[in-house]
């Protein structure tokens, strides 16, 4: 059979670092080992029932069996605006300032194709969510990494970036609460970002995937809450984490009208919008009872407390994450991130993600997801403790 070579665009795509890890985990599980997998970012709890029920009812509506409007149903865009007003006291105009997305991942990849030409520069966090790079690579643009260091609370330091890179950059990706470092941003940081972006005419893309998940009573700050945010950028939100809807593929971008228009334009050519019944269920999620969200955040917080306490008990000096469902854990001396993750996998059957998989500055850390119940998290800590490393 003929084997057709892939295009140059596909050749540029970065290697999927974590595919190797997934294979190792599968091999151990298929040998019958009890593996505790904290290596991935897939929410473990179900979608709240009232959202699932809404989908079931909506699936019967023949209107939704036809093509959806290309840019999504007006009712969902209006729900997004109501959600932003309720949660962040931010005014969003549904028709011109909302783009409906097949999950945030789609928008985060598309945006590079919307705004970057070959040879252009994009700034992105290191460590960071790998898909920013995929879009930049497809656009044949250059990635310039902004190190997220512990001493800077895992925020980029704009003063320490190369001035020429800032001047060249067209796009800047940020993500707070942050995957993988669990760092959080405050309003001052976003205000400073807007200033830097305006000076250098850079479009800011704030990935707010973990927007709902803040601990110790602190609600994560939206980029849109800073004055001028809409002039210079967009925020991408997903229902995947807030409502445990990762499999449903629904998210949205809000903000700058020209960027929203470009996202809608590229989507016009790639898709017809989401299944109408999914849009109706998404409206229900955003506007319906939010008790499940509060309960979810409380669940993650209580898992965090157990996990951090148990890790500290075994002598591992870890910081408690302030948001997201990840813990960013320092690797003990004498190991690389990958060696340490391999050791935990092979000797304790506990899976964590090596930090270098998220970028060079992730070396020296591993990421553990709080995506198992408290007993399993305690068990993972106990197994690590038995290795006698700390
Ligand atoms: C930082 C970050 N952004 C975006 C996404 C993707 O979200 P979605 O499910 O909406 O595509 C994830 C998912 O893991 C994530 O961690």
Short mmCIF file of C-alpha atoms and ligand atoms in Angstrom, two decimals:
data_model
loop_
_atom_site.label_atom_id
_atom_site.label_comp_id
_atom_site.label_asym_id
_atom_site.label_seq_id
_atom_site.Cartn_x
_atom_site.Cartn_y
_atom_site.Cartn_z
CA UNK A 1 0.00 0.00 0.00
CA UNK A 2 1.21 3.50 -0.83
CA UNK A 3 2.43 5.45 2.18
CA UNK A 4 1.81 9.17 1.72
CA UNK A 5 4.30 11.56 3.26
CA UNK A 6 2.91 14.12 5.68
CA UNK A 7 2.95 17.83 4.91
CA UNK A 8 5.66 20.14 6.21
CA UNK A 9 3.04 21.60 8.56
CA UNK A 10 2.53 18.26 10.26
CA UNK A 11 6.26 17.60 10.34
CA UNK A 12 6.71 20.75 12.39
CA UNK A 13 4.36 19.54 15.15
CA UNK A 14 6.21 18.93 18.43
CA UNK A 15 6.55 15.38 19.65
CA UNK A 16 3.91 14.35 22.19
CA UNK A 17 6.20 14.03 25.20
CA UNK A 18 3.71 12.19 27.38
CA UNK A 19 2.90 9.42 24.88
CA UNK A 20 5.95 7.52 26.19
CA UNK A 21 4.68 7.78 29.77
CA UNK A 22 1.21 6.54 28.79
CA UNK A 23 2.80 3.44 27.23
CA UNK A 24 4.83 2.68 30.35
CA UNK A 25 1.72 3.00 32.50
CA UNK A 26 -0.29 0.72 30.21
CA UNK A 27 2.47 -1.90 30.33
CA UNK A 28 2.52 -1.92 34.15
CA UNK A 29 -1.28 -2.03 34.43
CA UNK A 30 -1.56 -4.87 31.93
CA UNK A 31 0.88 -6.86 34.10
CA UNK A 32 -1.77 -6.59 36.82
CA UNK A 33 -0.09 -3.98 39.04
CA UNK A 34 -2.23 -1.57 41.05
CA UNK A 35 -1.06 1.68 39.49
CA UNK A 36 -2.08 5.04 41.03
CA UNK A 37 -2.15 7.37 38.07
CA UNK A 38 -1.61 11.00 39.04
CA UNK A 39 0.13 11.75 35.77
CA UNK A 40 -2.71 13.09 33.68
CA UNK A 41 -5.11 16.02 33.74
CA UNK A 42 -8.38 14.22 33.17
CA UNK A 43 -11.02 15.14 35.80
CA UNK A 44 -12.08 11.94 37.60
CA UNK A 45 -15.58 12.97 38.76
CA UNK A 46 -18.77 12.95 36.67
CA UNK A 47 -20.60 15.88 35.09
CA UNK A 48 -23.34 17.19 37.45
CA UNK A 49 -26.58 15.37 36.84
CA UNK A 50 -28.72 18.38 35.92
CA UNK A 51 -26.38 19.10 32.98
CA UNK A 52 -26.52 15.50 31.74
CA UNK A 53 -30.33 15.55 32.03
CA UNK A 54 -30.46 18.78 30.02
CA UNK A 55 -28.48 17.12 27.23
CA UNK A 56 -30.85 14.13 27.22
CA UNK A 57 -33.91 16.36 26.85
CA UNK A 58 -32.25 18.60 24.30
CA UNK A 59 -31.19 15.62 22.18
CA UNK A 60 -34.88 15.08 21.35
CA UNK A 61 -35.25 18.56 19.84
CA UNK A 62 -35.29 18.20 16.04
CA UNK A 63 -34.00 21.77 15.63
CA UNK A 64 -30.67 20.47 16.90
CA UNK A 65 -30.62 17.64 14.37
CA UNK A 66 -29.94 20.22 11.70
CA UNK A 67 -26.73 22.22 11.30
CA UNK A 68 -26.16 24.66 14.15
CA UNK A 69 -25.61 28.35 13.33
CA UNK A 70 -21.95 28.61 12.25
CA UNK A 71 -20.78 30.73 15.16
CA UNK A 72 -22.96 28.94 17.73
CA UNK A 73 -26.39 29.60 19.18
CA UNK A 74 -27.13 33.12 20.40
CA UNK A 75 -28.49 31.71 23.68
CA UNK A 76 -25.09 30.23 24.56
CA UNK A 77 -23.24 33.47 23.78
CA UNK A 78 -25.74 35.32 25.95
CA UNK A 79 -25.20 32.75 28.73
CA UNK A 80 -21.45 33.37 28.52
CA UNK A 81 -22.02 37.11 28.96
CA UNK A 82 -24.32 36.50 31.95
CA UNK A 83 -21.72 34.12 33.44
CA UNK A 84 -18.93 36.72 33.13
CA UNK A 85 -21.11 39.41 34.68
CA UNK A 86 -22.14 37.13 37.55
CA UNK A 87 -18.71 35.62 38.26
CA UNK A 88 -16.37 38.54 37.47
CA UNK A 89 -18.54 41.63 37.11
CA UNK A 90 -17.26 42.01 33.55
CA UNK A 91 -19.44 43.22 30.66
CA UNK A 92 -19.17 41.08 27.53
CA UNK A 93 -21.18 41.73 24.36
CA UNK A 94 -22.48 38.34 23.27
CA UNK A 95 -22.49 38.90 19.50
CA UNK A 96 -19.10 40.53 19.04
CA UNK A 97 -17.07 39.45 22.07
CA UNK A 98 -17.77 35.70 22.38
CA UNK A 99 -16.55 32.82 20.19
CA UNK A 100 -17.87 29.33 20.95
CA UNK A 101 -15.12 26.69 20.83
CA UNK A 102 -14.81 22.91 20.75
CA UNK A 103 -12.98 23.10 24.07
CA UNK A 104 -10.25 25.57 24.92
CA UNK A 105 -7.59 23.39 23.26
CA UNK A 106 -9.11 24.10 19.86
CA UNK A 107 -9.08 27.86 20.37
CA UNK A 108 -5.57 27.83 21.81
CA UNK A 109 -4.28 26.09 18.68
CA UNK A 110 -6.41 28.09 16.23
CA UNK A 111 -5.36 31.46 17.58
CA UNK A 112 -1.82 31.10 16.26
CA UNK A 113 -3.17 30.40 12.81
CA UNK A 114 -5.46 33.40 13.14
CA UNK A 115 -2.79 35.91 14.10
CA UNK A 116 0.68 34.64 13.18
CA UNK A 117 2.52 34.53 9.86
CA UNK A 118 5.55 32.38 9.14
CA UNK A 119 8.57 33.73 11.02
CA UNK A 120 6.51 35.74 13.54
CA UNK A 121 7.22 35.44 17.26
CA UNK A 122 5.00 34.20 20.07
CA UNK A 123 5.83 34.31 23.78
CA UNK A 124 4.80 31.37 25.88
CA UNK A 125 5.29 30.06 29.40
CA UNK A 126 7.98 27.53 30.27
CA UNK A 127 6.86 25.21 31.76
CA UNK A 128 3.49 25.36 30.05
CA UNK A 129 0.58 23.53 28.49
CA UNK A 130 2.09 21.90 25.37
CA UNK A 131 -0.67 22.78 22.89
CA UNK A 132 0.30 26.46 22.66
CA UNK A 133 3.40 25.21 20.86
CA UNK A 134 1.40 23.05 18.48
CA UNK A 135 -0.48 26.04 17.07
CA UNK A 136 2.67 28.14 16.84
CA UNK A 137 4.44 25.31 14.99
CA UNK A 138 1.55 24.92 12.55
CA UNK A 139 1.73 28.63 11.80
CA UNK A 140 5.50 28.20 11.22
CA UNK A 141 6.15 30.93 13.78
CA UNK A 142 8.86 31.08 16.46
CA UNK A 143 8.32 30.22 20.11
CA UNK A 144 10.13 32.34 22.68
CA UNK A 145 9.83 30.91 26.17
CA UNK A 146 9.19 32.94 29.32
CA UNK A 147 10.60 31.02 32.31
CA UNK A 148 8.16 30.58 35.20
CA UNK A 149 10.40 30.40 38.25
CA UNK A 150 9.50 29.57 41.82
CA UNK A 151 11.26 32.71 43.09
CA UNK A 152 8.87 34.79 40.91
CA UNK A 153 5.79 32.85 42.10
CA UNK A 154 5.74 31.14 38.71
CA UNK A 155 4.91 34.41 36.92
CA UNK A 156 6.97 35.58 33.93
CA UNK A 157 9.30 38.49 34.67
CA UNK A 158 8.80 40.89 31.73
CA UNK A 159 11.84 42.97 32.77
CA UNK A 160 14.07 39.98 32.33
CA UNK A 161 12.84 39.14 28.84
CA UNK A 162 14.91 40.11 25.88
CA UNK A 163 13.63 43.53 24.70
CA UNK A 164 13.97 42.48 21.05
CA UNK A 165 11.74 39.45 21.69
CA UNK A 166 9.11 41.66 23.30
CA UNK A 167 9.20 44.04 20.36
CA UNK A 168 8.99 41.18 17.86
CA UNK A 169 6.22 39.26 19.64
CA UNK A 170 2.70 39.29 18.21
CA UNK A 171 1.12 36.85 20.64
CA UNK A 172 1.63 36.13 24.34
CA UNK A 173 0.17 33.07 26.07
CA UNK A 174 -0.56 33.06 29.80
CA UNK A 175 -2.37 30.56 31.99
CA UNK A 176 -3.43 31.20 35.61
CA UNK A 177 -4.22 29.29 37.76
CA UNK A 178 -1.31 27.58 36.04
CA UNK A 179 -0.84 24.13 34.65
CA UNK A 180 1.63 22.67 35.60
CA UNK A 181 3.05 24.90 38.41
CA UNK A 182 -0.28 25.62 40.19
CA UNK A 183 0.83 29.27 40.39
CA UNK A 184 -1.86 31.95 40.59
CA UNK A 185 -1.92 35.51 39.24
CA UNK A 186 -3.25 38.67 40.84
CA UNK A 187 -4.73 41.82 39.29
CA UNK A 188 -1.41 43.71 39.49
CA UNK A 189 0.24 41.09 37.31
CA UNK A 190 -2.52 41.26 34.70
CA UNK A 191 -2.41 45.08 34.79
CA UNK A 192 1.33 44.95 34.17
CA UNK A 193 0.80 42.44 31.35
CA UNK A 194 -1.64 44.81 29.66
CA UNK A 195 0.84 47.65 29.89
CA UNK A 196 3.66 45.57 28.40
CA UNK A 197 1.36 44.20 25.69
CA UNK A 198 0.10 47.66 24.74
CA UNK A 199 3.61 49.07 24.55
CA UNK A 200 4.70 46.27 22.26
CA UNK A 201 1.41 45.69 20.37
CA UNK A 202 1.13 42.09 21.49
CA UNK A 203 -2.13 40.17 21.64
CA UNK A 204 -2.55 38.46 25.03
CA UNK A 205 -4.24 35.07 25.20
CA UNK A 206 -5.13 34.16 28.74
CA UNK A 207 -5.96 30.48 29.16
CA UNK A 208 -8.39 30.40 32.10
CA UNK A 209 -8.96 26.64 32.03
CA UNK A 210 -8.69 26.41 35.84
CA UNK A 211 -10.60 29.63 36.45
CA UNK A 212 -12.98 28.02 38.94
CA UNK A 213 -10.36 26.19 40.96
CA UNK A 214 -8.89 28.44 43.63
CA UNK A 215 -8.28 27.36 47.25
CA UNK A 216 -8.36 28.90 50.71
CA UNK A 217 -11.39 31.00 49.82
CA UNK A 218 -9.57 32.86 47.03
CA UNK A 219 -11.37 33.08 43.71
CA UNK A 220 -8.94 33.16 40.77
CA UNK A 221 -8.63 36.50 39.01
CA UNK A 222 -9.92 36.80 35.44
CA UNK A 223 -7.70 38.66 32.96
CA UNK A 224 -10.88 40.41 31.81
CA UNK A 225 -11.17 42.08 35.23
CA UNK A 226 -8.23 44.33 34.41
CA UNK A 227 -8.99 47.62 32.67
CA UNK A 228 -8.03 47.52 29.01
CA UNK A 229 -7.91 43.71 28.75
CA UNK A 230 -10.39 43.68 25.89
CA UNK A 231 -8.31 46.21 23.96
CA UNK A 232 -5.37 43.88 23.88
CA UNK A 233 -6.46 40.29 24.31
CA UNK A 234 -8.83 37.43 24.87
CA UNK A 235 -9.51 34.93 27.62
CA UNK A 236 -10.28 31.29 26.85
CA UNK A 237 -12.55 29.40 29.21
CA UNK A 238 -13.57 25.77 29.19
CA UNK A 239 -16.38 23.81 30.81
CA UNK A 240 -14.01 20.79 31.02
CA UNK A 241 -12.73 21.48 34.52
CA UNK A 242 -15.39 23.71 36.12
CA UNK A 243 -18.19 21.26 35.34
CA UNK A 244 -16.25 18.01 34.73
CA UNK A 245 -17.20 18.14 31.05
CA UNK A 246 -13.83 17.30 29.45
CA UNK A 247 -15.39 14.78 27.08
CA UNK A 248 -18.12 17.16 25.90
CA UNK A 249 -15.72 19.53 24.11
CA UNK A 250 -17.17 22.91 24.94
CA UNK A 251 -15.44 26.16 25.72
CA UNK A 252 -15.37 29.76 24.59
CA UNK A 253 -13.18 32.81 24.07
CA UNK A 254 -14.18 36.29 25.23
CA UNK A 255 -12.64 39.67 24.63
CA UNK A 256 -11.14 41.65 21.77
CA UNK A 257 -13.63 41.87 18.89
CA UNK A 258 -11.05 41.59 16.11
CA UNK A 259 -9.64 38.39 17.61
CA UNK A 260 -13.12 36.95 18.19
CA UNK A 261 -13.91 37.71 14.56
CA UNK A 262 -10.76 35.88 13.41
CA UNK A 263 -11.57 32.85 15.56
CA UNK A 264 -15.07 32.75 14.10
CA UNK A 265 -13.65 33.09 10.61
CA UNK A 266 -11.24 30.15 10.91
CA UNK A 267 -14.00 28.06 12.50
CA UNK A 268 -16.32 28.94 9.60
CA UNK A 269 -13.89 27.06 7.41
CA UNK A 270 -13.13 24.17 9.75
CA UNK A 271 -16.47 23.29 11.35
CA UNK A 272 -20.11 23.97 11.80
CA UNK A 273 -20.56 24.79 15.51
CA UNK A 274 -21.15 22.25 18.29
CA UNK A 275 -24.19 19.95 18.44
CA UNK A 276 -27.07 22.21 19.54
CA UNK A 277 -27.98 19.93 22.43
CA UNK A 278 -24.45 20.26 23.83
CA UNK A 279 -24.84 24.04 23.54
CA UNK A 280 -28.12 23.89 25.45
CA UNK A 281 -26.52 21.76 28.17
CA UNK A 282 -23.60 24.19 28.31
CA UNK A 283 -26.07 27.05 28.81
CA UNK A 284 -27.57 25.04 31.69
CA UNK A 285 -24.11 24.52 33.18
CA UNK A 286 -23.27 28.24 33.07
CA UNK A 287 -26.63 29.57 34.26
CA UNK A 288 -27.98 26.71 36.42
CA UNK A 289 -27.30 25.73 40.01
CA UNK A 290 -23.59 26.25 40.83
CA UNK A 291 -23.57 24.14 44.02
CA UNK A 292 -21.69 21.35 42.25
CA UNK A 293 -18.87 23.75 41.37
CA UNK A 294 -18.45 24.76 45.01
CA UNK A 295 -18.49 21.11 46.03
CA UNK A 296 -15.91 20.23 43.40
CA UNK A 297 -13.53 22.95 44.56
CA UNK A 298 -14.02 21.79 48.18
CA UNK A 299 -13.24 18.22 47.09
CA UNK A 300 -10.00 19.24 45.39
CA UNK A 301 -9.04 21.39 48.36
CA UNK A 302 -9.59 18.58 50.79
CA UNK A 303 -7.62 16.18 48.56
CA UNK A 304 -4.84 18.76 48.43
CA UNK A 305 -4.79 19.01 52.21
CA UNK A 306 -4.53 15.24 52.63
CA UNK A 307 -1.89 14.81 49.92
CA UNK A 308 0.33 17.68 51.03
CA UNK A 309 0.09 16.65 54.68
CA UNK A 310 0.99 13.04 53.89
CA UNK A 311 3.88 14.09 51.65
CA UNK A 312 5.20 16.36 54.38
CA UNK A 313 4.86 13.51 56.87
CA UNK A 314 7.17 11.33 54.78
CA UNK A 315 9.67 14.20 54.74
CA UNK A 316 9.00 15.62 51.27
CA UNK A 317 9.11 19.39 51.58
CA UNK A 318 6.30 20.43 49.23
CA UNK A 319 4.27 23.63 48.87
CA UNK A 320 0.47 23.48 48.95
CA UNK A 321 -0.98 24.48 45.56
CA UNK A 322 -3.27 27.54 45.65
CA UNK A 323 -5.27 26.61 42.56
CA UNK A 324 -5.80 24.03 39.76
CA UNK A 325 -5.96 20.33 40.54
CA UNK A 326 -2.19 19.87 40.31
CA UNK A 327 0.65 19.78 42.81
CA UNK A 328 4.07 20.85 41.50
CA UNK A 329 6.57 18.91 43.52
CA UNK A 330 10.34 19.50 43.77
CA UNK A 331 12.48 16.52 42.80
CA UNK A 332 14.98 15.42 45.46
CA UNK A 333 18.66 16.03 44.80
CA UNK A 334 20.44 13.49 42.66
CA UNK A 335 17.60 12.84 40.22
CA UNK A 336 16.37 14.44 37.04
CA UNK A 337 12.60 14.88 36.73
CA UNK A 338 12.40 11.94 34.39
CA UNK A 339 14.56 9.66 36.53
CA UNK A 340 12.48 10.47 39.58
CA UNK A 341 9.16 9.96 37.76
CA UNK A 342 10.49 6.62 36.46
CA UNK A 343 11.53 5.60 39.97
CA UNK A 344 8.07 6.38 41.40
CA UNK A 345 6.46 4.48 38.56
CA UNK A 346 8.66 1.40 38.75
CA UNK A 347 9.13 1.10 42.51
CA UNK A 348 5.92 2.64 43.92
CA UNK A 349 3.58 2.22 40.95
CA UNK A 350 2.67 5.88 41.31
CA UNK A 351 2.49 7.89 38.11
CA UNK A 352 3.52 11.55 38.07
CA UNK A 353 4.39 13.69 35.06
CA UNK A 354 8.06 14.73 34.77
CA UNK A 355 8.28 18.52 34.80
CA UNK A 356 10.67 18.75 31.84
CA UNK A 357 7.82 17.47 29.63
CA UNK A 358 6.29 20.94 30.04
CA UNK A 359 9.49 22.77 29.10
CA UNK A 360 13.11 23.15 30.15
CA UNK A 361 12.28 25.26 33.19
CA UNK A 362 10.10 22.40 34.44
CA UNK A 363 13.24 20.35 35.12
CA UNK A 364 13.57 19.70 38.83
CA UNK A 365 9.83 19.17 39.38
CA UNK A 366 7.17 16.53 38.84
CA UNK A 367 3.45 17.22 38.51
CA UNK A 368 0.88 15.18 40.43
CA UNK A 369 -2.84 15.49 39.72
CA UNK A 370 -5.29 15.56 42.63
CA UNK A 371 -7.44 13.31 40.51
CA UNK A 372 -7.92 10.35 42.81
CA UNK A 373 -9.82 10.15 46.08
CA UNK A 374 -8.21 10.98 49.41
CA UNK A 375 -7.45 7.36 50.31
CA UNK A 376 -5.64 6.78 47.03
CA UNK A 377 -3.68 10.01 47.42
CA UNK A 378 -2.69 8.99 50.96
CA UNK A 379 -1.75 5.54 49.65
CA UNK A 380 0.39 7.14 46.91
CA UNK A 381 2.22 9.21 49.55
CA UNK A 382 2.70 6.13 51.76
CA UNK A 383 4.13 4.12 48.87
CA UNK A 384 6.55 6.94 48.05
CA UNK A 385 7.48 7.14 51.75
CA UNK A 386 8.39 3.44 51.77
CA UNK A 387 11.08 4.08 49.16
CA UNK A 388 13.04 5.77 51.93
CA UNK A 389 14.25 8.65 49.75
CA UNK A 390 13.31 11.57 51.97
C1 LIG B 1 -3.88 24.76 30.76
C2 LIG B 1 -4.90 24.06 29.95
N1 LIG B 1 -5.49 24.71 28.94
C3 LIG B 1 -6.41 24.12 28.18
C4 LIG B 1 -6.79 22.82 28.39
C5 LIG B 1 -7.76 22.18 27.44
O1 LIG B 1 -9.06 22.31 27.83
P1 LIG B 1 -10.23 21.78 26.92
O2 LIG B 1 -10.68 20.49 27.52
O3 LIG B 1 -11.25 22.82 26.99
O4 LIG B 1 -9.73 21.60 25.54
C6 LIG B 1 -6.22 22.09 29.43
C7 LIG B 1 -6.59 20.69 29.63
O5 LIG B 1 -5.95 19.91 30.23
C8 LIG B 1 -5.24 22.73 30.23
O6 LIG B 1 -4.63 22.09 31.22
#
